Amino acid sequence: GGGTPTSLSASQLEKVLSVCDFNVPEFTVEAGRPDTITKEKLDVIAARANRISVNPQTSHNKTLEAIGRNHTFEDFLNCYDLALKYNFSINCDLIAGLTGENEKDFVGSVEKIISLSPDNITLHTLALKAGSKLKETTSKNVNDEIVAMINGGYERLNAAGYSPYYLYRQGYMRGQMENV
């Protein structure tokens, strides 16, 4: 988990995962960015892990472009469909507080991901790290707006039968909320 191990080639990923011989009921690989996911990499992951994250971050292509992502929502959908061919538990991450988005945009993304029925959906709040281009170019959403985004997302997830799976906090998060 963490980072984007799928930014490695399939052979590099195999080398890393070959030393990860954990006797655990769940082993997750953060496939993360759709622009780094290939069938060859999923083949490698499937031999070692049983859970992956495929992360759209948002369903709005304008936002993805604004934050410098190299994928579209359609690219995410294609990768998600590819991942469904494996026996993975699939997680999808969404980020509240992205540049130019409001509560309606965020909740709309949550609803689109719910319609896909992934095993888990993680709601993150944007973490703006010092020195990042995104921090320099992101407008400041007020904390109340971030809270409304997360609460709206939580309401939709709860209504769809999702319940909290894990919770953590990281530094520099907008609205000082936790990721659930």
Coordinates of N, CA and C in Angstrom, one line a residue:
G1 N 0.8 -1.2 0.0 CA 0.0 0.0 0.0 C 0.9 1.2 0.0
G2 N 0.2 2.3 -0.3 CA 0.9 3.6 -0.4 C 1.7 3.8 -1.6
G3 N 1.9 5.0 -2.0 CA 2.6 5.3 -3.2 C 1.9 4.7 -4.4
T4 N 2.7 4.4 -5.5 CA 2.1 3.8 -6.7 C 3.1 2.7 -7.1
P5 N 3.1 1.5 -6.5 CA 4.0 0.5 -6.9 C 3.9 0.1 -8.4
T6 N 2.7 0.4 -9.0 CA 2.5 0.0 -10.4 C 3.2 1.0 -11.3
S7 N 3.8 2.0 -10.8 CA 4.7 2.8 -11.6 C 6.0 2.0 -12.0
L8 N 6.2 0.9 -11.3 CA 7.3 0.0 -11.7 C 6.9 -0.8 -12.9
S9 N 7.8 -1.3 -13.6 CA 7.5 -2.3 -14.7 C 7.0 -3.6 -14.1
A10 N 6.4 -4.4 -14.9 CA 5.9 -5.7 -14.4 C 7.0 -6.5 -13.8
S11 N 8.2 -6.5 -14.4 CA 9.3 -7.3 -13.9 C 9.9 -6.7 -12.6
Q12 N 9.9 -5.4 -12.5 CA 10.4 -4.8 -11.3 C 9.4 -5.1 -10.2
L13 N 8.1 -5.0 -10.5 CA 7.0 -5.2 -9.5 C 7.1 -6.7 -9.0
E14 N 7.4 -7.6 -9.9 CA 7.6 -9.0 -9.5 C 8.7 -9.2 -8.5
K15 N 9.8 -8.5 -8.8 CA 11.0 -8.5 -7.9 C 10.6 -8.0 -6.5
V16 N 9.9 -6.9 -6.4 CA 9.5 -6.4 -5.1 C 8.6 -7.3 -4.4
L17 N 7.5 -7.8 -5.1 CA 6.5 -8.6 -4.5 C 7.1 -10.0 -4.1
S18 N 8.1 -10.4 -4.8 CA 8.6 -11.8 -4.5 C 9.2 -11.9 -3.1
V19 N 9.6 -10.7 -2.5 CA 10.1 -10.8 -1.1 C 9.0 -10.5 -0.1
C20 N 7.8 -10.3 -0.6 CA 6.7 -10.1 0.3 C 5.9 -11.4 0.5
D21 N 6.4 -12.2 1.4 CA 5.7 -13.5 1.6 C 5.1 -13.5 3.0
F22 N 3.9 -12.7 3.0 CA 3.2 -12.6 4.3 C 2.1 -13.6 4.4
N23 N 2.0 -14.1 5.6 CA 0.9 -15.1 5.9 C -0.2 -14.3 6.6
V24 N -0.9 -13.5 5.7 CA -2.0 -12.6 6.2 C -3.3 -12.9 5.4
P25 N -4.4 -12.6 6.0 CA -5.7 -12.8 5.2 C -5.9 -11.8 4.1
E26 N -5.3 -10.6 4.2 CA -5.4 -9.6 3.2 C -4.1 -9.0 2.9
F27 N -3.7 -8.9 1.7 CA -2.5 -8.2 1.2 C -2.9 -7.3 0.0
T28 N -2.7 -6.0 0.3 CA -3.2 -5.0 -0.7 C -2.0 -4.4 -1.5
V29 N -2.2 -4.3 -2.8 CA -1.2 -3.5 -3.6 C -1.9 -2.3 -4.1
E30 N -1.3 -1.1 -3.9 CA -1.9 0.1 -4.3 C -1.6 0.3 -5.8
A31 N -2.5 -0.2 -6.6 CA -2.4 0.0 -8.1 C -2.6 1.4 -8.4
G32 N -3.4 2.1 -7.6 CA -3.5 3.5 -7.7 C -3.9 4.1 -9.0
R33 N -2.9 4.8 -9.6 CA -3.2 5.6 -10.8 C -3.5 4.7 -12.0
P34 N -4.7 4.9 -12.7 CA -5.1 4.1 -13.8 C -4.0 4.2 -15.0
D35 N -3.3 5.3 -15.1 CA -2.3 5.4 -16.2 C -1.1 4.5 -15.9
T36 N -1.0 3.8 -14.8 CA 0.1 2.8 -14.5 C -0.3 1.4 -14.5
I37 N -1.6 1.1 -14.8 CA -2.1 -0.3 -14.7 C -2.1 -0.9 -16.0
T38 N -1.6 -2.2 -16.1 CA -1.6 -3.0 -17.3 C -2.0 -4.4 -16.9
K39 N -2.5 -5.2 -17.9 CA -2.8 -6.6 -17.6 C -1.6 -7.3 -17.1
E40 N -0.4 -7.0 -17.6 CA 0.8 -7.7 -17.1 C 1.1 -7.5 -15.7
K41 N 0.9 -6.2 -15.2 CA 1.1 -5.9 -13.8 C 0.0 -6.5 -12.9
L42 N -1.2 -6.5 -13.4 CA -2.3 -7.2 -12.6 C -2.0 -8.7 -12.5
D43 N -1.5 -9.3 -13.6 CA -1.1 -10.7 -13.5 C -0.1 -10.9 -12.3
V44 N 0.9 -10.1 -12.3 CA 2.0 -10.2 -11.2 C 1.3 -10.0 -9.9
I45 N 0.5 -9.0 -9.7 CA -0.1 -8.7 -8.4 C -1.0 -9.8 -8.0
A46 N -1.8 -10.4 -8.9 CA -2.7 -11.5 -8.6 C -2.0 -12.7 -8.0
A47 N -0.8 -12.9 -8.4 CA 0.0 -14.0 -7.9 C 0.4 -13.9 -6.4
R48 N 0.3 -12.6 -5.9 CA 0.8 -12.3 -4.5 C -0.2 -11.7 -3.6
A49 N -1.2 -10.9 -4.2 CA -2.1 -10.1 -3.4 C -3.5 -10.4 -3.7
N50 N -4.4 -10.1 -2.7 CA -5.8 -10.3 -3.0 C -6.7 -9.1 -2.9
R51 N -6.0 -7.9 -2.8 CA -6.8 -6.7 -2.7 C -6.0 -5.6 -3.4
I52 N -6.6 -4.8 -4.2 CA -5.9 -3.7 -4.9 C -6.8 -2.4 -4.8
S53 N -6.1 -1.3 -4.9 CA -6.8 0.0 -5.1 C -6.6 0.5 -6.5
V54 N -7.7 0.8 -7.1 CA -7.8 1.5 -8.4 C -8.5 2.8 -8.2
N55 N -7.7 3.9 -8.3 CA -8.2 5.2 -7.8 C -8.5 6.2 -8.8
P56 N -9.8 6.6 -9.0 CA -10.2 7.6 -9.9 C -9.8 9.0 -9.3
Q57 N -9.9 9.2 -8.0 CA -9.7 10.4 -7.2 C -11.0 11.3 -7.4
T58 N -11.5 11.4 -8.6 CA -12.7 12.1 -8.9 C -13.3 11.6 -10.2
S59 N -14.6 11.8 -10.5 CA -15.1 11.4 -11.8 C -15.1 12.5 -12.8
H60 N -14.5 13.7 -12.5 CA -14.6 14.9 -13.3 C -13.3 15.1 -14.1
N61 N -13.3 14.9 -15.4 CA -12.1 15.0 -16.2 C -11.4 16.4 -16.1
K62 N -12.2 17.4 -16.0 CA -11.7 18.8 -15.9 C -10.8 18.9 -14.6
T63 N -11.3 18.3 -13.5 CA -10.5 18.3 -12.3 C -9.2 17.4 -12.4
L64 N -9.3 16.3 -13.0 CA -8.2 15.4 -13.2 C -7.1 16.2 -14.0
E65 N -7.5 16.9 -15.0 CA -6.5 17.7 -15.8 C -5.9 18.8 -14.9
A66 N -6.8 19.4 -14.2 CA -6.3 20.6 -13.3 C -5.3 20.1 -12.3
I67 N -5.4 18.9 -11.8 CA -4.5 18.4 -10.7 C -3.3 17.7 -11.3
G68 N -3.2 17.6 -12.6 CA -2.1 17.0 -13.3 C -2.1 15.5 -13.4
R69 N -3.3 14.9 -13.3 CA -3.4 13.4 -13.5 C -3.3 13.1 -14.9
N70 N -2.7 11.9 -15.2 CA -2.5 11.5 -16.6 C -3.6 10.5 -17.0
H71 N -4.7 10.6 -16.4 CA -5.8 9.7 -16.8 C -7.1 10.4 -16.8
T72 N -8.1 9.9 -17.5 CA -9.5 10.4 -17.5 C -10.3 9.4 -16.7
F73 N -11.5 9.8 -16.4 CA -12.5 8.9 -15.7 C -12.7 7.7 -16.6
E74 N -12.8 7.9 -17.9 CA -13.0 6.7 -18.8 C -11.8 5.7 -18.7
D75 N -10.6 6.3 -18.5 CA -9.4 5.4 -18.3 C -9.6 4.6 -17.0
F76 N -10.0 5.3 -16.0 CA -10.3 4.6 -14.7 C -11.3 3.4 -14.9
L77 N -12.4 3.7 -15.6 CA -13.4 2.7 -15.8 C -12.8 1.5 -16.6
N78 N -12.0 1.7 -17.6 CA -11.4 0.6 -18.3 C -10.5 -0.2 -17.4
C79 N -9.7 0.5 -16.5 CA -8.8 -0.3 -15.6 C -9.6 -1.0 -14.6
Y80 N -10.7 -0.4 -14.1 CA -11.6 -1.1 -13.1 C -12.2 -2.4 -13.8
D81 N -12.6 -2.2 -15.0 CA -13.2 -3.4 -15.7 C -12.1 -4.5 -15.9
L82 N -10.9 -4.1 -16.2 CA -9.8 -5.1 -16.3 C -9.5 -5.8 -14.9
A83 N -9.5 -5.0 -13.9 CA -9.3 -5.6 -12.5 C -10.4 -6.5 -12.1
L84 N -11.6 -6.3 -12.6 CA -12.7 -7.2 -12.2 C -12.5 -8.6 -12.8
K85 N -11.6 -8.8 -13.7 CA -11.4 -10.1 -14.3 C -10.5 -11.0 -13.4
Y86 N -10.0 -10.4 -12.3 CA -9.2 -11.1 -11.3 C -10.0 -11.3 -10.1
N87 N -9.5 -12.1 -9.2 CA -10.2 -12.4 -7.9 C -9.8 -11.4 -6.8
F88 N -9.7 -10.1 -7.2 CA -9.3 -9.1 -6.2 C -10.5 -8.5 -5.4
S89 N -10.3 -8.2 -4.2 CA -11.1 -7.2 -3.5 C -10.7 -5.9 -4.0
I90 N -11.6 -5.0 -4.5 CA -11.2 -3.8 -5.1 C -11.6 -2.6 -4.3
N91 N -10.7 -1.7 -4.0 CA -10.9 -0.4 -3.4 C -10.8 0.7 -4.4
C92 N -11.6 1.8 -4.2 CA -11.4 3.0 -5.0 C -11.3 4.2 -4.1
D93 N -10.3 5.0 -4.3 CA -10.2 6.3 -3.5 C -10.8 7.5 -4.2
L94 N -11.4 8.3 -3.4 CA -11.9 9.6 -3.9 C -11.3 10.7 -3.0
I95 N -11.1 11.9 -3.5 CA -10.5 12.9 -2.7 C -11.4 14.1 -2.6
A96 N -11.8 14.5 -1.4 CA -12.6 15.7 -1.2 C -11.6 16.9 -1.1
G97 N -12.0 18.0 -1.7 CA -11.3 19.2 -1.6 C -10.4 19.5 -2.8
L98 N -10.6 18.8 -3.9 CA -9.8 19.0 -5.1 C -10.1 20.3 -5.7
T99 N -9.2 20.9 -6.4 CA -9.3 22.2 -7.0 C -10.6 22.3 -7.8
G100 N -11.4 23.3 -7.6 CA -12.5 23.6 -8.4 C -13.8 22.8 -8.1
E101 N -13.6 21.8 -7.1 CA -14.8 21.0 -6.9 C -15.5 21.5 -5.6
N102 N -16.9 21.2 -5.7 CA -17.7 21.6 -4.5 C -18.4 20.3 -4.0
E103 N -19.3 20.5 -3.1 CA -19.9 19.3 -2.5 C -20.7 18.5 -3.5
K104 N -21.4 19.2 -4.4 CA -22.2 18.5 -5.4 C -21.3 17.6 -6.3
D105 N -20.1 18.2 -6.7 CA -19.2 17.5 -7.6 C -18.7 16.2 -6.8
F106 N -18.2 16.4 -5.6 CA -17.7 15.3 -4.8 C -18.7 14.2 -4.6
V107 N -19.9 14.6 -4.2 CA -21.0 13.6 -3.9 C -21.3 12.9 -5.2
G108 N -21.3 13.6 -6.3 CA -21.6 13.0 -7.7 C -20.5 11.9 -8.0
S109 N -19.3 12.2 -7.6 CA -18.2 11.2 -7.8 C -18.5 10.0 -6.9
V110 N -18.8 10.2 -5.7 CA -19.1 9.1 -4.8 C -20.3 8.2 -5.4
E111 N -21.3 8.9 -5.9 CA -22.4 8.1 -6.4 C -22.0 7.3 -7.6
K112 N -21.2 7.8 -8.5 CA -20.7 7.1 -9.7 C -19.9 5.9 -9.2
I113 N -19.1 6.0 -8.2 CA -18.2 4.9 -7.8 C -19.1 3.9 -7.1
I114 N -20.1 4.3 -6.3 CA -21.0 3.4 -5.7 C -21.7 2.5 -6.7
S115 N -22.1 3.1 -7.9 CA -22.8 2.4 -8.9 C -21.9 1.2 -9.5
L116 N -20.6 1.3 -9.3 CA -19.7 0.2 -9.8 C -19.7 -1.0 -8.8
S117 N -20.1 -0.7 -7.6 CA -20.1 -1.7 -6.5 C -18.7 -2.3 -6.1
P118 N -17.7 -1.4 -6.0 CA -16.4 -1.9 -5.5 C -16.6 -2.4 -4.0
D119 N -15.6 -3.3 -3.6 CA -15.7 -3.8 -2.3 C -15.5 -2.7 -1.2
N120 N -14.6 -1.8 -1.5 CA -14.4 -0.7 -0.6 C -14.3 0.6 -1.3
I121 N -14.7 1.7 -0.7 CA -14.5 3.1 -1.2 C -13.9 3.9 -0.1
T122 N -12.7 4.5 -0.4 CA -12.0 5.3 0.6 C -12.2 6.8 0.3
L123 N -12.7 7.5 1.3 CA -12.8 9.0 1.1 C -11.7 9.6 1.8
H124 N -10.9 10.3 1.0 CA -9.7 11.1 1.5 C -10.0 12.6 1.5
T125 N -9.4 13.3 2.3 CA -9.4 14.7 2.2 C -8.0 15.1 1.6
L126 N -8.0 16.1 0.8 CA -6.8 16.5 0.1 C -5.7 16.9 1.1
A127 N -4.5 16.3 0.9 CA -3.3 16.6 1.7 C -2.4 17.4 0.8
L128 N -2.2 18.7 1.2 CA -1.4 19.6 0.4 C 0.0 19.6 1.1
K129 N 1.0 19.0 0.4 CA 2.3 18.9 1.0 C 3.2 20.0 0.5
A130 N 4.0 20.5 1.4 CA 5.0 21.6 1.1 C 5.8 21.3 -0.1
G131 N 5.9 22.2 -1.0 CA 6.7 22.1 -2.2 C 6.0 21.4 -3.4
S132 N 4.8 21.0 -3.2 CA 4.1 20.4 -4.3 C 3.5 21.4 -5.2
K133 N 3.4 21.2 -6.5 CA 2.8 22.1 -7.4 C 1.3 22.3 -7.1
L134 N 0.7 21.2 -6.7 CA -0.7 21.3 -6.3 C -1.0 22.2 -5.2
K135 N -0.1 22.3 -4.2 CA -0.3 23.2 -3.1 C -0.2 24.6 -3.6
E136 N 0.7 24.9 -4.5 CA 0.9 26.2 -5.1 C -0.3 26.7 -5.9
T137 N -1.0 25.7 -6.5 CA -2.1 26.1 -7.5 C -3.5 25.9 -6.9
T138 N -3.6 25.3 -5.8 CA -4.9 24.9 -5.2 C -5.5 26.0 -4.4
S139 N -6.8 26.4 -4.8 CA -7.5 27.4 -4.0 C -7.8 26.8 -2.6
K140 N -8.0 27.7 -1.6 CA -8.2 27.2 -0.3 C -9.8 27.0 -0.1
N141 N -10.2 25.7 0.0 CA -11.5 25.5 0.4 C -11.7 25.7 1.9
V142 N -12.8 26.2 2.3 CA -13.0 26.4 3.7 C -13.3 25.0 4.3
N143 N -12.9 24.9 5.6 CA -13.1 23.6 6.3 C -14.5 23.1 6.2
D144 N -15.5 24.1 6.3 CA -16.9 23.7 6.3 C -17.3 23.0 5.0
E145 N -16.7 23.4 3.9 CA -17.0 22.8 2.6 C -16.4 21.4 2.6
I146 N -15.2 21.2 3.1 CA -14.6 19.8 3.1 C -15.5 18.9 4.0
V147 N -15.9 19.4 5.2 CA -16.7 18.6 6.1 C -18.0 18.2 5.4
A148 N -18.6 19.2 4.6 CA -19.9 18.9 3.9 C -19.6 17.8 2.8
M149 N -18.5 17.9 2.1 CA -18.2 16.9 1.1 C -18.1 15.5 1.7
I150 N -17.3 15.4 2.8 CA -17.1 14.1 3.5 C -18.5 13.6 4.1
N151 N -19.2 14.5 4.7 CA -20.5 14.1 5.3 C -21.5 13.6 4.2
G152 N -21.5 14.4 3.1 CA -22.4 14.0 2.0 C -22.0 12.6 1.4
G153 N -20.7 12.4 1.2 CA -20.2 11.1 0.8 C -20.5 10.0 1.7
Y154 N -20.3 10.3 3.0 CA -20.6 9.3 4.0 C -22.1 8.9 4.0
E155 N -22.9 9.9 3.9 CA -24.4 9.6 3.8 C -24.7 8.6 2.7
R156 N -24.1 8.9 1.5 CA -24.4 8.1 0.3 C -23.8 6.7 0.5
L157 N -22.6 6.6 1.1 CA -22.0 5.3 1.3 C -22.8 4.5 2.3
N158 N -23.2 5.1 3.4 CA -24.0 4.4 4.4 C -25.3 3.9 3.8
A159 N -26.0 4.8 3.0 CA -27.3 4.4 2.4 C -27.1 3.2 1.4
A160 N -25.9 3.1 0.8 CA -25.6 2.0 -0.1 C -25.1 0.7 0.6
G161 N -25.0 0.8 1.9 CA -24.6 -0.4 2.7 C -23.2 -0.5 3.0
Y162 N -22.4 0.5 2.7 CA -21.0 0.5 3.0 C -20.8 1.0 4.5
S163 N -19.8 0.4 5.2 CA -19.6 0.8 6.6 C -18.1 1.1 6.7
P164 N -17.7 1.8 7.7 CA -16.2 2.1 7.9 C -15.4 0.8 8.0
Y165 N -14.3 0.9 7.2 CA -13.4 -0.3 7.1 C -12.1 0.0 7.9
Y166 N -11.6 1.2 7.7 CA -10.4 1.6 8.4 C -10.4 3.1 8.5
L167 N -9.5 3.6 9.3 CA -9.5 5.1 9.5 C -8.1 5.5 9.8
Y168 N -7.6 6.5 9.2 CA -6.3 7.0 9.6 C -6.2 8.5 9.3
R169 N -5.2 9.1 9.8 CA -4.9 10.6 9.6 C -3.5 10.7 9.0
Q170 N -3.3 11.7 8.2 CA -2.0 12.1 7.8 C -1.9 13.6 7.9
G171 N -0.6 14.0 7.8 CA -0.4 15.5 7.9 C -0.9 16.3 6.7
Y172 N -1.1 17.5 6.9 CA -1.4 18.5 5.9 C -2.8 18.3 5.2
M173 N -3.7 17.6 5.9 CA -5.0 17.3 5.3 C -5.9 18.5 5.5
R174 N -6.6 18.8 4.4 CA -7.6 19.9 4.4 C -8.7 19.6 5.3
G175 N -9.1 20.5 6.1 CA -10.2 20.3 7.0 C -9.9 19.5 8.3
Q176 N -8.6 19.1 8.4 CA -8.1 18.3 9.5 C -9.0 17.1 9.8
M177 N -9.4 16.4 8.7 CA -10.3 15.3 8.9 C -9.5 14.0 8.7
E178 N -10.1 12.8 9.0 CA -9.4 11.6 8.8 C -9.9 11.0 7.5
N179 N -9.1 10.0 7.0 CA -9.5 9.3 5.8 C -10.2 8.0 6.3
V180 N -11.4 7.7 5.7 CA -12.2 6.6 6.2 C -12.5 5.7 5.0

